[in-house]
Coordinates of C-alpha atoms (C1' of nucleotides) in Angstrom, one line a residue:
Chain Y
M18 CA 54.1 -22.6 2.5
N19 CA 55.1 -25.6 0.5
T20 CA 58.4 -26.1 2.3
H21 CA 59.7 -28.6 -0.2
F22 CA 58.9 -26.9 -3.5
E23 CA 58.1 -30.0 -5.4
G24 CA 56.7 -28.0 -8.3
L25 CA 58.7 -25.9 -10.8
S26 CA 62.0 -25.1 -9.2
S27 CA 63.4 -28.4 -8.1
P28 CA 62.5 -31.6 -10.0
R29 CA 64.8 -33.4 -7.6
K30 CA 64.2 -37.0 -6.6
M31 CA 60.6 -37.5 -7.2
K32 CA 58.7 -40.6 -8.0
R33 CA 57.6 -40.8 -11.6
S34 CA 53.9 -40.8 -10.8
D35 CA 54.3 -37.6 -8.6
Q36 CA 56.0 -35.9 -11.5
I37 CA 53.0 -36.7 -13.6
V38 CA 50.7 -35.4 -10.9
E39 CA 52.6 -32.1 -10.8
A40 CA 52.7 -31.8 -14.5
V41 CA 49.0 -32.3 -14.9
K42 CA 48.3 -29.7 -12.1
R43 CA 50.6 -27.3 -13.8
W44 CA 48.9 -27.9 -17.2
V45 CA 45.5 -27.4 -15.7
V46 CA 46.5 -24.0 -14.2
V47 CA 48.3 -22.6 -17.2
K48 CA 45.6 -23.7 -19.6
D49 CA 42.9 -22.4 -17.2
I50 CA 41.0 -25.7 -17.6
Q51 CA 37.4 -25.5 -16.2
P52 CA 35.5 -28.2 -14.3
G53 CA 34.1 -30.8 -16.7
D54 CA 36.9 -30.4 -19.3
R55 CA 38.5 -33.6 -20.2
L56 CA 42.2 -34.6 -19.7
P57 CA 44.1 -36.6 -22.2
N58 CA 43.3 -40.3 -22.0
E59 CA 45.6 -42.9 -20.5
K60 CA 47.3 -43.9 -23.7
A61 CA 48.1 -40.3 -24.5
L62 CA 49.5 -39.8 -21.1
M63 CA 51.5 -43.0 -21.4
E64 CA 53.2 -41.7 -24.6
L65 CA 53.5 -38.1 -23.3
F66 CA 55.4 -39.2 -20.2
E67 CA 56.9 -42.3 -21.6
C68 CA 55.8 -44.6 -18.9
S69 CA 53.6 -47.6 -18.3
K70 CA 49.9 -47.7 -17.8
G71 CA 50.2 -48.5 -14.1
T72 CA 52.3 -45.4 -13.5
V73 CA 49.7 -43.2 -15.3
R74 CA 47.0 -44.9 -13.3
E75 CA 48.8 -44.2 -10.0
A76 CA 49.1 -40.5 -10.9
L77 CA 45.4 -40.3 -11.9
K78 CA 44.5 -42.1 -8.7
A79 CA 46.4 -39.5 -6.7
L80 CA 44.5 -36.7 -8.4
E81 CA 41.2 -38.5 -7.8
V82 CA 41.9 -39.0 -4.1
Q83 CA 42.5 -35.2 -3.8
G84 CA 39.2 -34.6 -5.6
L85 CA 40.7 -32.7 -8.5
I86 CA 39.6 -35.1 -11.2
R87 CA 36.7 -37.5 -11.7
L88 CA 37.3 -40.8 -13.4
K89 CA 34.5 -42.2 -15.5
T90 CA 34.3 -45.4 -17.5
G91 CA 33.3 -46.1 -21.0
P92 CA 33.9 -44.1 -24.2
K93 CA 33.7 -40.4 -23.6
G94 CA 34.8 -41.3 -20.1
G95 CA 38.2 -40.9 -18.7
A96 CA 39.5 -38.1 -16.5
T97 CA 37.6 -34.9 -16.2
L98 CA 38.6 -31.9 -14.1
A99 CA 36.3 -31.6 -11.1
Q100 CA 35.6 -29.2 -8.3
V101 CA 36.6 -30.7 -5.0
P102 CA 33.4 -31.8 -3.3
Y103 CA 32.7 -30.3 0.1
P104 CA 32.5 -33.7 1.9
L105 CA 36.0 -34.6 0.7
A106 CA 37.4 -31.3 1.8
S107 CA 35.8 -31.7 5.2
Q108 CA 37.1 -35.2 5.6
L109 CA 40.7 -34.2 4.6
L110 CA 40.7 -31.4 7.1
R111 CA 39.4 -33.6 9.8
N112 CA 42.3 -36.0 9.1
Y113 CA 44.6 -33.1 9.8
L114 CA 42.8 -32.2 13.0
H115 CA 42.6 -35.8 14.2
F116 CA 45.8 -35.8 16.3
Q117 CA 45.3 -32.2 17.3
H118 CA 42.4 -33.1 19.5
P119 CA 40.1 -30.1 19.2
T120 CA 37.9 -29.8 22.3
G121 CA 34.3 -28.9 22.7
P122 CA 35.2 -25.4 24.0
D123 CA 37.5 -25.0 20.9
I124 CA 34.6 -25.7 18.6
Y125 CA 32.2 -23.3 20.4
R126 CA 34.8 -20.6 20.6
L127 CA 35.1 -20.5 16.8
R128 CA 31.4 -20.9 16.3
K129 CA 30.7 -17.9 18.5
L130 CA 32.9 -15.9 16.3
V131 CA 31.8 -17.1 12.9
E132 CA 28.1 -17.9 13.1
P133 CA 26.8 -14.3 13.9
E134 CA 28.8 -12.9 10.9
L135 CA 27.7 -15.7 8.7
A136 CA 24.1 -15.3 9.7
A137 CA 24.2 -11.6 9.0
L138 CA 25.6 -12.1 5.5
V139 CA 22.7 -14.3 4.6
V140 CA 20.0 -11.7 5.3
G141 CA 18.1 -10.9 2.1
R142 CA 19.4 -14.0 0.4
L143 CA 16.9 -16.6 1.5
T144 CA 14.2 -17.7 -1.0
P145 CA 10.7 -18.4 0.2
E146 CA 11.5 -22.1 -0.1
D147 CA 14.5 -21.7 2.1
L148 CA 12.4 -20.0 4.8
Q149 CA 9.8 -22.7 4.6
L150 CA 12.4 -25.4 5.0
M151 CA 13.9 -23.6 7.9
E152 CA 10.5 -23.3 9.6
E153 CA 9.9 -27.0 9.0
L154 CA 13.3 -27.9 10.5
T155 CA 12.5 -25.6 13.5
E156 CA 9.1 -26.9 14.2
R157 CA 10.4 -30.5 14.0
C158 CA 12.0 -29.7 17.4
A159 CA 8.8 -28.4 18.9
Q160 CA 7.5 -31.6 20.4
A161 CA 9.2 -33.4 23.3
P162 CA 11.2 -36.3 21.9
A163 CA 9.8 -39.8 22.6
D164 CA 13.1 -41.7 22.6
F165 CA 16.8 -41.5 22.0
E166 CA 16.3 -41.7 18.2
E167 CA 13.9 -38.8 18.1
R168 CA 16.1 -36.7 20.3
L169 CA 19.0 -37.3 17.9
E170 CA 16.8 -36.4 14.9
Q171 CA 15.9 -33.1 16.5
R172 CA 19.5 -32.3 17.1
I173 CA 20.3 -33.1 13.5
A174 CA 17.4 -30.9 12.4
E175 CA 18.9 -28.0 14.4
L176 CA 22.2 -28.5 12.7
D177 CA 20.6 -28.6 9.3
F178 CA 19.0 -25.2 10.1
H179 CA 22.6 -23.8 10.5
N180 CA 23.8 -25.8 7.5
L181 CA 21.2 -24.1 5.3
L182 CA 22.4 -20.7 6.3
A183 CA 26.0 -21.7 5.6
E184 CA 25.2 -22.9 2.2
R185 CA 23.5 -19.6 1.4
C186 CA 26.4 -17.6 2.6
P187 CA 28.1 -15.7 -0.2
D188 CA 31.5 -15.7 1.6
P189 CA 33.1 -19.1 0.7
L190 CA 35.4 -19.0 3.7
L191 CA 32.7 -18.5 6.3
A192 CA 30.5 -20.9 4.4
F193 CA 33.1 -23.6 4.7
I194 CA 33.8 -23.0 8.3
G195 CA 30.2 -23.0 9.2
R196 CA 29.5 -26.3 7.5
F197 CA 32.7 -27.8 8.9
L198 CA 31.8 -26.8 12.4
N199 CA 28.3 -28.4 12.0
D200 CA 30.1 -31.6 10.8
L201 CA 32.2 -31.6 13.9
I202 CA 29.2 -31.0 16.2
K203 CA 27.2 -33.7 14.4
D204 CA 29.9 -36.3 15.1
L205 CA 30.0 -35.1 18.6
V206 CA 26.3 -35.4 19.1
I207 CA 26.1 -38.8 17.4
F208 CA 29.1 -40.1 19.4
Q209 CA 27.7 -39.2 22.8
K210 CA 24.1 -40.1 21.9
V211 CA 23.8 -42.8 24.5
H212 CA 25.0 -40.9 27.5
L213 CA 23.5 -37.7 26.4
P214 CA 21.3 -36.3 29.2
E215 CA 18.0 -34.9 28.4
Q216 CA 18.9 -31.2 28.6
V217 CA 15.3 -30.0 28.2
E218 CA 16.3 -26.4 28.8
F219 CA 18.8 -26.5 26.0
S220 CA 16.3 -27.8 23.5
Q221 CA 13.8 -25.2 24.6
E222 CA 16.3 -22.3 24.2
N223 CA 17.4 -23.6 20.8
L224 CA 13.8 -23.8 19.6
D225 CA 13.2 -20.3 20.9
Y226 CA 16.2 -18.8 19.2
H227 CA 15.5 -20.6 15.9
R228 CA 12.0 -19.2 15.9
R229 CA 13.1 -15.7 16.5
L230 CA 15.9 -16.0 14.0
L231 CA 13.3 -17.1 11.4
K232 CA 11.2 -14.1 12.2
A233 CA 14.2 -11.7 11.9
Y234 CA 15.1 -13.3 8.6
R235 CA 11.6 -12.7 7.3
A236 CA 11.9 -9.1 8.4
E237 CA 15.4 -8.9 6.9
D238 CA 16.6 -7.3 10.1
E239 CA 20.3 -7.9 9.9
A240 CA 21.2 -6.3 13.3
E241 CA 18.6 -8.5 15.0
V242 CA 19.8 -11.6 13.2
R243 CA 23.4 -11.0 14.2
D244 CA 22.5 -10.3 17.8
L245 CA 20.1 -13.3 18.1
M246 CA 22.7 -15.7 16.6
Y247 CA 25.4 -14.4 19.0
R248 CA 23.2 -15.0 22.0
H249 CA 22.2 -18.4 20.5
M250 CA 25.8 -19.4 20.4
L251 CA 26.5 -18.1 23.9
S252 CA 23.6 -20.3 25.1
A253 CA 24.9 -23.4 23.2
E254 CA 28.3 -22.8 24.6
K255 CA 26.9 -22.6 28.1
F256 CA 25.1 -25.9 27.8
N257 CA 28.1 -27.5 26.2
K258 CA 30.2 -26.6 29.2
E259 CA 27.8 -28.6 31.3
L260 CA 28.9 -31.7 29.5
Q261 CA 32.6 -31.0 29.6
G262 CA 33.8 -34.0 31.5
Q263 CA 32.1 -36.5 29.2
L264 CA 34.0 -35.8 26.1
T265 CA 37.6 -35.9 27.3
G266 CA 38.4 -38.6 24.8
S267 CA 39.3 -38.0 21.2
L268 CA 36.6 -35.8 19.8
L269 CA 37.0 -37.2 16.4
S270 CA 37.6 -40.8 17.0
Q271 CA 34.5 -42.0 15.3
G272 CA 32.3 -41.3 12.3
E273 CA 33.0 -42.8 9.0
S274 CA 34.3 -39.6 7.5
Q275 CA 37.5 -39.0 9.4
L276 CA 39.8 -41.9 9.8
P277 CA 36.5 -43.7 9.0
G278 CA 35.9 -46.4 11.5
Chain K
M13 CA 27.3 -34.8 6.6
N14 CA 28.9 -37.3 4.3
T15 CA 26.0 -37.5 1.8
H16 CA 27.1 -40.8 0.4
F17 CA 27.9 -42.8 3.5
E18 CA 30.7 -44.9 2.1
G19 CA 31.8 -46.2 5.4
L20 CA 30.1 -48.6 7.7
S21 CA 26.4 -48.6 6.7
S22 CA 26.6 -49.3 3.0
P23 CA 29.5 -51.3 1.6
R24 CA 27.7 -50.9 -1.8
K25 CA 29.7 -51.0 -5.0
M26 CA 33.1 -49.9 -3.8
K27 CA 36.4 -50.5 -5.5
R28 CA 38.5 -53.1 -3.7
S29 CA 41.3 -50.6 -3.0
D30 CA 38.8 -48.2 -1.4
Q31 CA 37.5 -50.9 0.8
I32 CA 41.0 -51.5 2.0
V33 CA 41.5 -47.8 2.6
E34 CA 38.4 -47.7 4.8
A35 CA 39.3 -50.9 6.6
V36 CA 42.8 -49.5 7.4
K37 CA 41.3 -46.2 8.7
R38 CA 38.8 -48.1 10.8
W39 CA 41.5 -50.3 12.2
V40 CA 43.7 -47.3 13.1
V41 CA 40.9 -45.7 15.0
V42 CA 39.6 -48.7 17.0
K43 CA 43.2 -49.8 17.8
D44 CA 44.1 -46.2 18.7
I45 CA 47.3 -46.3 16.6
Q46 CA 49.6 -43.5 17.2
P47 CA 51.8 -41.6 14.7
G48 CA 55.0 -43.6 14.0
D49 CA 53.4 -47.0 14.6
R50 CA 53.9 -49.4 11.7
L51 CA 51.1 -50.9 9.6
P52 CA 51.3 -54.5 8.3
N53 CA 53.5 -54.8 5.3
E54 CA 52.3 -55.4 1.8
K55 CA 52.5 -59.1 1.9
A56 CA 50.5 -59.3 5.1
L57 CA 47.9 -56.9 3.6
M58 CA 47.7 -59.0 0.5
E59 CA 46.9 -62.1 2.5
L60 CA 44.6 -60.2 4.9
F61 CA 42.4 -58.8 2.1
E62 CA 43.0 -61.6 -0.3
C63 CA 44.0 -59.4 -3.2
S64 CA 47.1 -58.7 -5.3
K65 CA 50.0 -56.5 -4.6
G66 CA 48.9 -53.9 -7.1
T67 CA 45.6 -53.5 -5.3
V68 CA 47.3 -53.1 -1.9
R69 CA 49.6 -50.6 -3.3
E70 CA 46.8 -48.5 -4.8
A71 CA 45.2 -48.4 -1.3
L72 CA 48.4 -47.4 0.4
K73 CA 49.0 -44.8 -2.3
A74 CA 45.6 -43.3 -1.5
L75 CA 46.4 -43.1 2.2
E76 CA 49.8 -41.6 1.5
V77 CA 48.3 -38.9 -0.8
Q78 CA 45.9 -38.0 2.1
G79 CA 49.0 -37.7 4.3
L80 CA 47.8 -40.4 6.7
I81 CA 50.8 -42.8 6.3
R82 CA 54.4 -42.5 5.3
L83 CA 56.0 -45.2 3.1
K84 CA 59.6 -46.1 3.5
T85 CA 61.6 -48.7 1.7
G86 CA 64.0 -51.2 2.9
P87 CA 64.0 -53.6 5.9
K88 CA 62.3 -52.0 8.9
G89 CA 60.6 -49.8 6.3
G90 CA 56.9 -50.1 5.3
A91 CA 53.9 -48.0 6.1
T92 CA 53.9 -46.0 9.3
L93 CA 51.0 -43.9 10.6
A94 CA 51.7 -40.2 10.2
Q95 CA 50.1 -36.9 11.3
V96 CA 48.9 -35.0 8.3
P97 CA 51.4 -32.2 7.8
Y98 CA 50.0 -28.7 7.9
P99 CA 51.2 -27.8 4.4
L100 CA 49.3 -30.7 2.9
A101 CA 46.1 -29.8 4.7
S102 CA 46.5 -26.2 3.6
Q103 CA 47.0 -27.3 0.0
L104 CA 44.0 -29.6 0.0
L105 CA 41.7 -27.0 1.4
R106 CA 43.0 -24.5 -1.2
N107 CA 42.1 -27.0 -3.9
Y108 CA 38.6 -27.0 -2.6
L109 CA 38.5 -23.2 -2.5
H110 CA 40.0 -22.8 -5.9
F111 CA 36.8 -22.6 -7.9
Q112 CA 35.0 -20.7 -5.1
H113 CA 37.0 -17.6 -5.7
P114 CA 37.3 -16.1 -2.2
T115 CA 37.9 -12.4 -2.5
G116 CA 40.2 -10.0 -0.6
P117 CA 37.2 -8.7 1.5
D118 CA 36.3 -12.3 2.3
I119 CA 39.8 -13.0 3.7
Y120 CA 39.9 -9.9 5.8
R121 CA 36.4 -10.4 7.1
L122 CA 37.4 -13.7 8.6
R123 CA 40.8 -12.4 9.7
K124 CA 39.0 -9.6 11.6
L125 CA 37.0 -12.2 13.5
V126 CA 39.7 -14.8 14.2
E127 CA 43.0 -12.9 14.8
P128 CA 42.0 -10.9 17.9
E129 CA 40.7 -14.1 19.6
L130 CA 43.8 -16.0 18.5
A131 CA 46.1 -13.3 19.7
A132 CA 44.4 -13.1 23.1
L133 CA 44.7 -16.9 23.6
V134 CA 48.5 -16.7 23.1
V135 CA 49.0 -14.2 25.9
G136 CA 51.3 -15.8 28.5
R137 CA 52.4 -18.6 26.2
L138 CA 55.3 -16.9 24.5
T139 CA 58.9 -17.8 25.4
P140 CA 61.6 -15.2 25.6
E141 CA 62.9 -16.7 22.3
D142 CA 59.5 -16.2 20.7
L143 CA 59.4 -12.6 21.8
Q144 CA 62.9 -12.0 20.5
L145 CA 62.0 -13.4 17.2
M146 CA 58.9 -11.3 17.0
E147 CA 60.9 -8.2 17.7
E148 CA 63.4 -9.1 15.0
L149 CA 60.6 -9.7 12.5
T150 CA 59.0 -6.4 13.5
E151 CA 62.2 -4.3 13.3
R152 CA 63.0 -5.9 9.9
C153 CA 60.1 -3.7 8.6
A154 CA 61.4 -0.5 10.2
Q155 CA 63.5 0.8 7.3
A156 CA 62.1 2.0 4.1
P157 CA 62.4 -0.7 1.5
A158 CA 65.0 -0.1 -1.2
D159 CA 63.4 -2.1 -3.9
F160 CA 60.6 -4.5 -4.8
E161 CA 62.4 -7.5 -3.4
E162 CA 62.9 -5.8 0.0
R163 CA 59.3 -4.6 0.2
L164 CA 58.2 -8.2 -0.5
E165 CA 60.5 -9.5 2.3
Q166 CA 59.0 -7.0 4.7
R167 CA 55.5 -8.1 3.9
I168 CA 56.6 -11.7 4.5
A169 CA 58.1 -10.8 7.8
E170 CA 54.9 -9.2 8.8
L171 CA 53.0 -12.4 8.0
D172 CA 55.6 -14.5 9.9
F173 CA 54.8 -12.4 12.9
H174 CA 51.2 -13.5 12.7
N175 CA 52.2 -17.1 11.8
L176 CA 54.3 -17.4 15.0
L177 CA 51.3 -16.3 17.0
A178 CA 49.1 -18.9 15.3
E179 CA 51.7 -21.7 15.9
R180 CA 51.6 -20.9 19.6
C181 CA 47.8 -20.8 19.8
P182 CA 46.5 -23.7 22.0
D183 CA 43.2 -23.8 20.0
P184 CA 43.9 -26.1 17.0
L185 CA 41.0 -24.7 15.0
L186 CA 42.0 -21.1 15.4
A187 CA 45.6 -22.0 14.9
F188 CA 44.8 -23.7 11.6
I189 CA 42.6 -20.8 10.3
G190 CA 45.2 -18.3 11.3
R191 CA 48.0 -20.0 9.4
F192 CA 45.7 -20.7 6.5
L193 CA 44.7 -17.1 6.2
N194 CA 48.4 -16.1 6.3
D195 CA 49.0 -18.5 3.4
L196 CA 46.2 -17.0 1.4
I197 CA 47.5 -13.5 2.0
K198 CA 51.1 -14.5 1.2
D199 CA 50.0 -15.8 -2.2
L200 CA 48.1 -12.6 -2.7
V201 CA 51.0 -10.4 -1.9
I202 CA 53.5 -12.4 -4.0
F203 CA 51.0 -12.5 -6.9
Q204 CA 50.5 -8.8 -7.1
K205 CA 54.1 -7.9 -6.2
V206 CA 54.8 -6.2 -9.4
H207 CA 51.8 -3.8 -9.5
L208 CA 51.8 -3.3 -5.8
P209 CA 51.8 0.4 -5.0
E210 CA 54.1 1.7 -2.3
Q211 CA 51.5 2.1 0.5
V212 CA 53.8 3.8 2.9
E213 CA 51.0 4.6 5.3
F214 CA 50.1 0.9 5.4
S215 CA 53.6 -0.2 6.3
Q216 CA 53.9 2.5 8.9
E217 CA 50.6 1.5 10.6
N218 CA 51.6 -2.2 10.5
L219 CA 55.0 -1.5 12.1
D220 CA 53.3 0.6 14.8
Y221 CA 50.7 -2.1 15.6
H222 CA 53.3 -4.8 15.7
R223 CA 55.5 -2.8 18.1
R224 CA 52.6 -2.1 20.4
L225 CA 51.5 -5.7 20.2
L226 CA 54.9 -6.8 21.3
K227 CA 54.8 -4.5 24.2
A228 CA 51.4 -5.7 25.3
Y229 CA 52.6 -9.4 25.0
R230 CA 55.6 -8.6 27.2
A231 CA 53.2 -7.0 29.7
E232 CA 50.8 -10.0 29.3
D233 CA 47.9 -7.6 28.9
E234 CA 45.3 -9.7 27.3
A235 CA 42.7 -7.0 26.9
E236 CA 45.2 -4.7 25.3
V237 CA 46.4 -7.5 22.9
R238 CA 42.9 -8.2 21.8
D239 CA 42.0 -4.6 21.2
L240 CA 45.3 -3.8 19.4
M241 CA 44.9 -6.8 17.1
Y242 CA 41.4 -5.9 16.2
R243 CA 42.3 -2.4 15.3
H244 CA 45.3 -3.8 13.4
M245 CA 42.9 -5.9 11.3
L246 CA 40.6 -3.0 10.7
S247 CA 43.6 -1.0 9.5
A248 CA 44.7 -3.8 7.2
E249 CA 41.2 -4.3 5.9
K250 CA 41.0 -0.6 5.1
F251 CA 44.2 -0.6 3.1
N252 CA 43.1 -3.8 1.3
K253 CA 40.0 -2.1 0.1
E254 CA 42.1 0.5 -1.6
L255 CA 43.5 -2.2 -3.8
Q256 CA 40.1 -3.7 -4.5
G257 CA 40.0 -3.4 -8.3
Q258 CA 43.4 -5.0 -8.9
L259 CA 42.6 -8.4 -7.6
T260 CA 39.4 -9.2 -9.5
G261 CA 40.9 -12.2 -11.1
S262 CA 41.1 -15.6 -9.5
L263 CA 42.8 -15.1 -6.2
L264 CA 44.2 -18.5 -6.1
S265 CA 45.2 -19.0 -9.6
Q266 CA 48.9 -19.1 -8.9
G267 CA 51.4 -20.4 -6.4
E268 CA 52.8 -23.8 -6.5
S269 CA 50.8 -25.1 -3.6
Q270 CA 47.3 -25.2 -5.0
L271 CA 46.8 -26.8 -8.3
P272 CA 50.6 -26.5 -8.2
G273 CA 51.8 -25.4 -11.5
Chain I
dC2 C1' 83.2 -51.2 2.5
dC3 C1' 80.8 -54.6 0.5
dC4 C1' 77.4 -58.2 0.7
dA5 C1' 73.0 -60.1 1.5
dA6 C1' 68.4 -59.9 3.2
dT7 C1' 64.2 -57.4 3.3
dT8 C1' 60.7 -54.5 1.7
dT9 C1' 58.9 -51.2 -1.3
dG10 C1' 58.8 -49.4 -6.2
dT11 C1' 58.0 -50.0 -11.2
dT12 C1' 56.8 -52.3 -15.3
dC13 C1' 54.9 -55.7 -18.4
dG14 C1' 51.3 -58.7 -20.0
dT15 C1' 46.8 -60.4 -19.6
dA16 C1' 42.1 -61.0 -18.5
dT17 C1' 37.5 -59.4 -17.1
dG18 C1' 33.9 -56.2 -16.0
dT19 C1' 31.2 -52.2 -17.4
dA20 C1' 29.4 -48.2 -19.4
dT21 C1' 28.8 -45.8 -23.8
dC22 C1' 27.8 -45.4 -28.6
Chain X
dA12 C1' 23.6 -56.7 -29.9
dG13 C1' 28.1 -55.6 -30.8
dA14 C1' 32.2 -52.8 -30.8
dT15 C1' 34.8 -49.5 -28.3
dA16 C1' 37.3 -47.6 -24.5
dC17 C1' 38.4 -47.5 -20.1
dA18 C1' 38.6 -49.4 -15.2
dT19 C1' 39.8 -53.0 -12.3
dA20 C1' 42.4 -56.8 -10.9
dC21 C1' 46.0 -60.4 -11.0
dG22 C1' 50.7 -62.4 -11.4
dA23 C1' 55.3 -62.3 -12.3
dA24 C1' 59.5 -60.3 -12.8
dC25 C1' 62.9 -56.8 -12.0
dA26 C1' 64.7 -52.4 -10.0
dA27 C1' 65.8 -49.5 -6.1
dA28 C1' 66.5 -48.4 -1.4
dT29 C1' 67.7 -49.4 3.2
dT30 C1' 69.4 -52.1 7.0
dG31 C1' 72.7 -55.0 9.4
dG32 C1' 76.4 -58.1 9.5

DNA sequence: CCCAATTTGTTCGTATGTATC
DNA sequence: AGATACATACGAACAAATTGG
């Protein structure tokens, strides 16, 4: 993995601030620091590493950019260990994928694999509030959209339906991939909102699948959920293929989250 | 999905350096800058954003930490746009997953979904050199290991077999997930290397599956490849379940790559 | 091989804003 | 309101690395 072993084995020629970053990470792991715990303040770090304030700040900044610490101002402020927030993780992964140009078919290929399994794992884990919210999101797509804006809102509501399932998924890997795919699709939808044809059939099929999924979740019928979700994804893939030619450009070349423009 | 829309819509109260980061990202996208192209130097950025050298440096540092630019010193040096290297992307995603504690079953659940599809996509894309390397990696596991070290090396060779497939996969999403899962498993294997039981059956089945996969790849039999890989994953999952109790602790609490220590 | 120009990298000192107690 | 502690920003100087003559 890390091909350049910057950590323990080879101190080598590293910038001072990076040495501090590595040392702090190491310290966090060996001491098993939990989120919310405080790191030493700037002055202590200055003395500990025998360097200036600017160097310490640069190291802390690097940790903050990676989402590993949060910097708060005032007394009792300073650096506290943090969980990496999902939006940041999503953004960083999209930065990696930016020059790899994933295509629409790529996205739906993965979705077809992941969503059915994810959906099945959620069976029996939805609260009445969750089910109510899902019903609201579903029925928000029941009426024919009046304009571009409304059609866009309906597509977002459809994605939020899937996002809720992902957030309730007990498998963190599938949960992340589910949310990440929804992010990619949301960008795709927003990007092509202008030249997005009506696709009435698509909206109708989606609405139908979401209603039947909701019913299956209420009955806690795992096999039915898995089967419905798979066919839902096949349907979505089919309609995406109809739009193939229109998204030849960089899929990810917009949206404020990746290489925010 | 960015819940806090830091980009276009709401300039809000952002730090000066973050504004510069966003502006540079935007500029890169709209100008369609390619990897290797140079960014304006520090002085130009200072004038452009009307700020001090330190502020510009902080912004560039943030971009560098995210892997989006490379900084070189000297004349003809400066900031150049870069592709995010895979190891960095893997590390950042592992930082996110660190406190989510993915389990062994989680990993193999995803692997079972992704690897067969990934393997099938690679059919017809392997060079003779690839096939030769795969054969070498496979046969490296043919002899019974003499000691801990050799057993570990064989497990790494098995993973490199799968890594090569992932690197040849034309679908960037599946390729990333494949490599990422191999990283997770490699950490897992190295971590538990001491109290890892012999598992002769496991090694034998792996060897057998890899040999048959190689044969199917040479015949370019996609259906056979997909089926073999799926059964290979089922087998691996089964043997992993036998080790369940031993990896209750934090799966990711070691290895220099995530919270490197 | 050395020298000089260029550009980043590091540090110091200082001043100001801001949130907490 | 005032004191404290940290974040943010600026400017200036110097150090280090790289390129090209």
